[in-house]
Short mmCIF file of C-alpha atoms and ligand atoms in Angstrom, two decimals:
data_model
loop_
_atom_site.label_atom_id
_atom_site.label_comp_id
_atom_site.label_asym_id
_atom_site.label_seq_id
_atom_site.Cartn_x
_atom_site.Cartn_y
_atom_site.Cartn_z
CA MET A 1 84.38 -9.01 53.78
CA LEU A 2 83.49 -12.65 53.19
CA ASP A 3 86.13 -15.08 51.89
CA ASN A 4 84.14 -15.70 48.70
CA ASP A 5 83.90 -11.97 48.00
CA ILE A 6 87.63 -11.49 48.55
CA LYS A 7 88.36 -14.23 46.03
CA LYS A 8 85.99 -12.64 43.52
CA TYR A 9 87.48 -9.14 44.00
CA ARG A 10 91.00 -10.54 43.61
CA GLU A 11 90.07 -12.31 40.37
CA GLU A 12 88.42 -9.21 38.98
CA ILE A 13 91.32 -6.88 39.74
CA ASN A 14 93.74 -9.42 38.26
CA THR A 15 91.80 -9.76 35.01
CA LYS A 16 90.46 -6.23 34.45
CA GLY A 17 92.67 -4.02 36.61
CA PHE A 18 89.66 -2.61 38.44
CA VAL A 19 86.96 -3.77 40.83
CA ARG A 20 83.96 -2.17 42.54
CA ILE A 21 83.45 -2.99 46.20
CA PRO A 22 79.92 -2.18 47.30
CA GLU A 23 79.28 -0.82 50.82
CA ALA A 24 82.98 -0.89 51.66
CA ILE A 25 82.66 2.14 53.96
CA SER A 26 79.74 2.91 56.28
CA LYS A 27 77.50 5.85 55.36
CA GLU A 28 78.05 7.21 58.86
CA LEU A 29 81.85 7.38 58.40
CA ILE A 30 81.33 9.06 55.02
CA GLU A 31 79.16 11.74 56.71
CA TYR A 32 81.87 12.40 59.31
CA CYS A 33 84.56 12.53 56.59
CA ILE A 34 82.56 15.19 54.73
CA GLU A 35 82.53 17.24 57.95
CA ASP A 36 86.32 16.78 58.28
CA ILE A 37 86.81 17.90 54.67
CA GLN A 38 84.71 21.01 55.25
CA LYS A 39 86.80 21.91 58.31
CA ALA A 40 90.23 21.02 56.87
CA THR A 41 92.98 23.62 56.78
CA ASP A 42 96.48 23.57 55.28
CA ILE A 43 95.20 22.02 52.07
CA ASP A 44 95.76 22.71 48.36
CA THR A 45 92.68 23.84 46.41
CA TYR A 46 92.14 23.93 42.62
CA TYR A 47 89.32 25.40 40.52
CA ASP A 48 88.19 24.35 37.05
CA GLN A 49 88.21 26.53 33.92
CA ASN A 50 84.77 27.91 34.82
CA GLY A 51 85.79 28.79 38.38
CA PHE A 52 84.01 25.84 40.07
CA LEU A 53 85.82 24.04 42.90
CA ARG A 54 87.53 21.08 41.23
CA ARG A 55 89.85 19.50 43.73
CA ILE A 56 91.31 19.68 47.23
CA GLU A 57 94.57 17.88 47.99
CA LYS A 58 96.51 16.86 51.09
CA LEU A 59 93.62 16.01 53.39
CA TYR A 60 93.69 12.25 54.12
CA ASP A 61 94.88 12.94 57.71
CA LYS A 62 93.05 16.21 58.41
CA GLY A 63 90.58 14.86 60.99
CA GLN A 64 89.95 11.65 62.92
CA SER A 65 87.28 10.37 60.51
CA LEU A 66 89.55 10.88 57.50
CA ILE A 67 92.31 9.03 59.38
CA ASN A 68 89.87 6.19 60.13
CA LEU A 69 88.84 6.10 56.48
CA ASN A 70 92.44 5.78 55.30
CA ASN A 71 92.99 2.97 57.85
CA ASP A 72 89.88 1.15 56.56
CA ILE A 73 91.03 1.50 52.95
CA THR A 74 94.56 0.24 53.64
CA LYS A 75 93.03 -2.77 55.46
CA ILE A 76 90.81 -3.58 52.48
CA LEU A 77 93.76 -3.30 50.10
CA SER A 78 95.98 -5.56 52.17
CA ILE A 79 93.21 -8.20 52.45
CA ILE A 80 92.69 -8.21 48.68
CA PHE A 81 96.33 -7.98 47.55
CA GLY A 82 98.06 -9.83 50.40
CA PHE A 83 100.58 -7.07 51.12
CA ASP A 84 100.51 -3.63 52.75
CA PHE A 85 100.00 -0.24 51.12
CA VAL A 86 100.83 3.34 52.06
CA ILE A 87 99.21 6.49 50.74
CA PHE A 88 101.04 8.17 47.87
CA LYS A 89 98.68 11.05 47.07
CA ASP A 90 95.16 12.08 47.94
CA LYS A 91 92.47 14.33 46.58
CA TYR A 92 88.84 15.24 47.00
CA ASN A 93 87.13 15.76 43.64
CA ALA A 94 84.18 18.13 44.06
CA LYS A 95 82.44 18.05 40.65
CA PRO A 96 79.55 20.40 41.49
CA PRO A 97 76.64 20.89 39.01
CA ASN A 98 78.25 21.92 35.68
CA GLY A 99 81.68 20.92 37.05
CA GLU A 100 84.09 19.73 34.36
CA GLY A 101 84.75 16.11 33.47
CA PHE A 102 88.12 14.46 32.81
CA PHE A 103 89.54 13.51 29.43
CA ALA A 104 90.59 9.86 29.10
CA HIS A 105 93.93 9.41 30.82
CA TYR A 106 96.25 7.11 32.74
CA ASP A 107 97.53 8.36 36.07
CA GLY A 108 101.15 9.40 36.49
CA VAL A 109 102.31 8.92 32.89
CA PHE A 110 103.70 12.33 31.91
CA TYR A 111 106.94 14.23 32.00
CA PHE A 112 107.43 17.15 34.33
CA ILE A 113 110.25 19.65 34.63
CA ASN A 114 111.68 19.85 38.12
CA GLU A 115 113.05 22.89 39.92
CA SER A 116 116.52 22.21 38.43
CA ASN A 117 115.01 22.15 34.92
CA LYS A 118 115.51 18.38 34.68
CA GLN A 119 112.85 16.24 33.01
CA GLU A 120 111.28 13.67 35.37
CA ARG A 121 109.15 10.60 34.58
CA GLY A 122 105.87 11.56 36.28
CA TRP A 123 104.95 9.22 39.14
CA TYR A 124 107.41 6.65 37.77
CA LYS A 125 110.14 8.80 39.24
CA TYR A 126 109.25 7.15 42.57
CA THR A 127 108.13 3.60 41.76
CA ASP A 128 106.17 1.63 39.15
CA TYR A 129 103.17 0.25 41.03
CA PHE A 130 100.16 2.39 41.96
CA MET A 131 96.68 1.44 43.07
CA ASN A 132 93.90 4.05 43.07
CA VAL A 133 90.89 3.93 45.36
CA LEU A 134 87.90 6.13 44.55
CA ILE A 135 85.42 6.49 47.42
CA ALA A 136 81.89 7.70 46.64
CA LEU A 137 80.71 10.51 48.95
CA ASP A 138 77.59 10.98 46.80
CA LYS A 139 75.69 8.63 44.54
CA CYS A 140 77.65 8.59 41.26
CA ASP A 141 75.84 7.93 37.99
CA GLU A 142 76.05 8.82 34.31
CA GLU A 143 74.14 12.09 34.78
CA ASN A 144 76.49 13.51 37.41
CA GLY A 145 79.62 12.26 35.64
CA THR A 146 80.66 9.02 37.31
CA ILE A 147 84.01 7.46 36.48
CA GLU A 148 84.32 5.33 33.33
CA LEU A 149 87.06 2.71 33.37
CA SER A 150 88.74 0.58 30.74
CA CYS A 151 90.85 -2.54 31.38
CA ALA A 152 94.42 -2.01 32.58
CA HIS A 153 97.13 -1.62 29.96
CA LYS A 154 100.34 -3.57 30.26
CA GLY A 155 103.76 -1.98 30.16
CA GLY A 156 105.85 0.58 31.96
CA PHE A 157 106.27 4.33 31.61
CA ASP A 158 107.83 4.37 28.13
CA LYS A 159 105.24 2.05 26.57
CA LEU A 160 102.25 3.83 28.13
CA LEU A 161 103.65 7.24 27.27
CA GLN A 162 103.32 6.36 23.57
CA ASN A 163 99.52 6.36 24.00
CA THR A 164 99.45 9.84 25.55
CA LYS A 165 99.43 13.38 24.21
CA LYS A 166 102.93 14.04 25.63
CA ASN A 167 101.92 17.55 26.65
CA GLY A 168 102.71 17.38 30.35
CA THR A 169 99.43 15.55 31.07
CA PRO A 170 98.70 11.80 30.99
CA ASP A 171 95.77 12.39 28.57
CA ILE A 172 95.35 9.59 26.02
CA ILE A 173 95.39 10.34 22.29
CA GLU A 174 92.05 10.12 20.51
CA SER A 175 93.00 7.28 18.15
CA VAL A 176 93.81 5.05 21.15
CA GLU A 177 90.75 6.13 23.16
CA LYS A 178 88.47 5.27 20.23
CA GLN A 179 89.58 1.63 20.34
CA LEU A 180 88.84 1.23 24.05
CA ILE A 181 85.70 -0.01 25.77
CA PHE A 182 84.81 1.99 28.88
CA GLU A 183 82.56 0.74 31.68
CA SER A 184 80.54 3.41 33.46
CA VAL A 185 80.90 2.48 37.14
CA GLU A 186 77.82 3.51 39.12
CA LEU A 187 78.39 3.90 42.84
CA ASN A 188 76.32 4.43 45.97
CA VAL A 189 77.57 6.40 48.95
CA GLY A 190 80.31 4.32 50.64
CA ASP A 191 81.05 2.13 47.60
CA VAL A 192 84.64 2.17 46.42
CA VAL A 193 86.35 1.30 43.17
CA ILE A 194 89.94 0.09 43.23
CA PHE A 195 91.89 0.42 39.99
CA SER A 196 95.40 0.39 38.62
CA ASN A 197 96.87 3.70 37.41
CA THR A 198 97.27 1.97 34.03
CA CYS A 199 93.49 1.66 33.53
CA PRO A 200 92.44 4.37 31.07
CA HIS A 201 89.67 6.37 32.76
CA ARG A 202 87.56 9.42 32.07
CA SER A 203 84.36 11.12 33.18
CA SER A 204 81.81 13.56 31.82
CA LYS A 205 80.80 16.89 33.24
CA ASN A 206 78.11 16.94 35.91
CA THR A 207 74.83 17.65 34.10
CA SER A 208 72.70 17.10 37.22
CA ASP A 209 71.73 19.70 39.80
CA LYS A 210 73.63 18.02 42.66
CA SER A 211 77.33 17.65 43.45
CA ARG A 212 79.13 14.41 42.74
CA ARG A 213 81.81 14.31 45.44
CA THR A 214 84.49 11.64 45.65
CA LEU A 215 87.75 10.98 47.41
CA TYR A 216 90.43 9.69 45.09
CA TYR A 217 93.44 8.21 46.86
CA THR A 218 96.51 6.55 45.36
CA TYR A 219 98.61 3.97 47.22
CA THR A 220 102.04 2.44 46.75
CA LYS A 221 103.64 -0.65 48.34
CA GLN A 222 104.45 -0.04 51.99
CA LEU A 223 107.68 -2.03 51.85
CA GLU A 224 109.15 0.65 49.58
CA GLY A 225 108.54 3.42 52.14
CA SER A 226 106.46 6.57 51.71
CA TYR A 227 106.74 8.97 48.76
CA TYR A 228 103.88 11.22 49.93
CA ASP A 229 105.90 14.24 51.11
CA GLN A 230 108.31 14.05 48.18
CA TYR A 231 105.43 13.83 45.69
CA PHE A 232 103.74 16.99 46.97
CA LEU A 233 107.04 18.84 47.23
CA ASP A 234 107.87 17.92 43.63
CA LYS A 235 104.39 18.94 42.52
CA LYS A 236 104.77 22.34 44.18
CA ASN A 237 108.16 22.89 42.56
CA SER A 238 107.25 21.44 39.17
CA LYS A 239 107.51 23.87 36.27
CA ASN A 240 104.63 22.12 34.44
CA LYS A 241 101.54 24.13 35.08
CA SER A 242 99.27 22.02 32.84
CA SER A 243 99.42 18.76 34.81
CA LYS A 244 98.65 20.12 38.27
CA SER A 245 94.91 19.61 38.01
CA LEU A 246 93.92 17.84 34.84
CA SER A 247 91.47 19.87 32.83
CA GLY A 248 88.60 18.23 31.06
CA GLU A 249 85.35 18.55 29.18
CA LYS A 250 83.76 21.93 30.02
O1 AKG B 301 86.08 10.44 38.96
C1 AKG B 301 86.33 11.20 38.03
O2 AKG B 301 85.55 12.08 37.64
C2 AKG B 301 87.66 11.06 37.36
C3 AKG B 301 88.73 11.67 38.21
C4 AKG B 301 90.10 11.49 37.68
O3 AKG B 301 90.32 10.79 36.74
C5 AKG B 301 91.21 12.14 38.35
O4 AKG B 301 91.01 12.89 39.31
O5 AKG B 301 92.36 11.93 37.91
#
């Protein structure tokens, strides 16, 4: 990345809460990552309400190319932000033809009930700073349901929660969504979009005849240590069934 680009990306993420980085990852590495994903074992798989593959989790280290990809992404993040990141959670979103979209939501802003029946504050149980990185494995456009992002909201868990449906998901209530402006972020293979978990985001169903595959990783600050294993353990033991794979527009 050139110095001028880094400055521009930094300014954009600071003002809007999200930034698109074109050609961040080589097409060749993306091809190899797709092969790793297809071969991965010991993963968690979710299907949408119509039975289409929706999501696979726990795969960022299931193959050398996926490991290289995560290393590339953490390098890009540390160049832009000036500090180091560690992976918090990871998923592959499949969105095949007719695959569901996602209702407008924040990430991590919901209550869940833990194995001891105690209410926990979503991702904010662990920390309060999360950066998402979406990596395009296919061309993403309006027809196949690319991500739509709105500028980051300020405030912590309690403030953001007021804008949500409070139903165990971080879905945003309609009256708030209506006031927001969403930018449809078109991506080519290997482009990435970095965005704060406090950016409202949504996507439509895939109305094209080809899959729209993405990797969607979330990172926390490395100096705080890793919450990855704890997050997935908590998710497995959570008594909320609704938030485990957000449902969306059918
Ligand atoms: O890229 C998309 O379709 C949105 C995905 C999303 O918001 C999510 O997986 O939480």
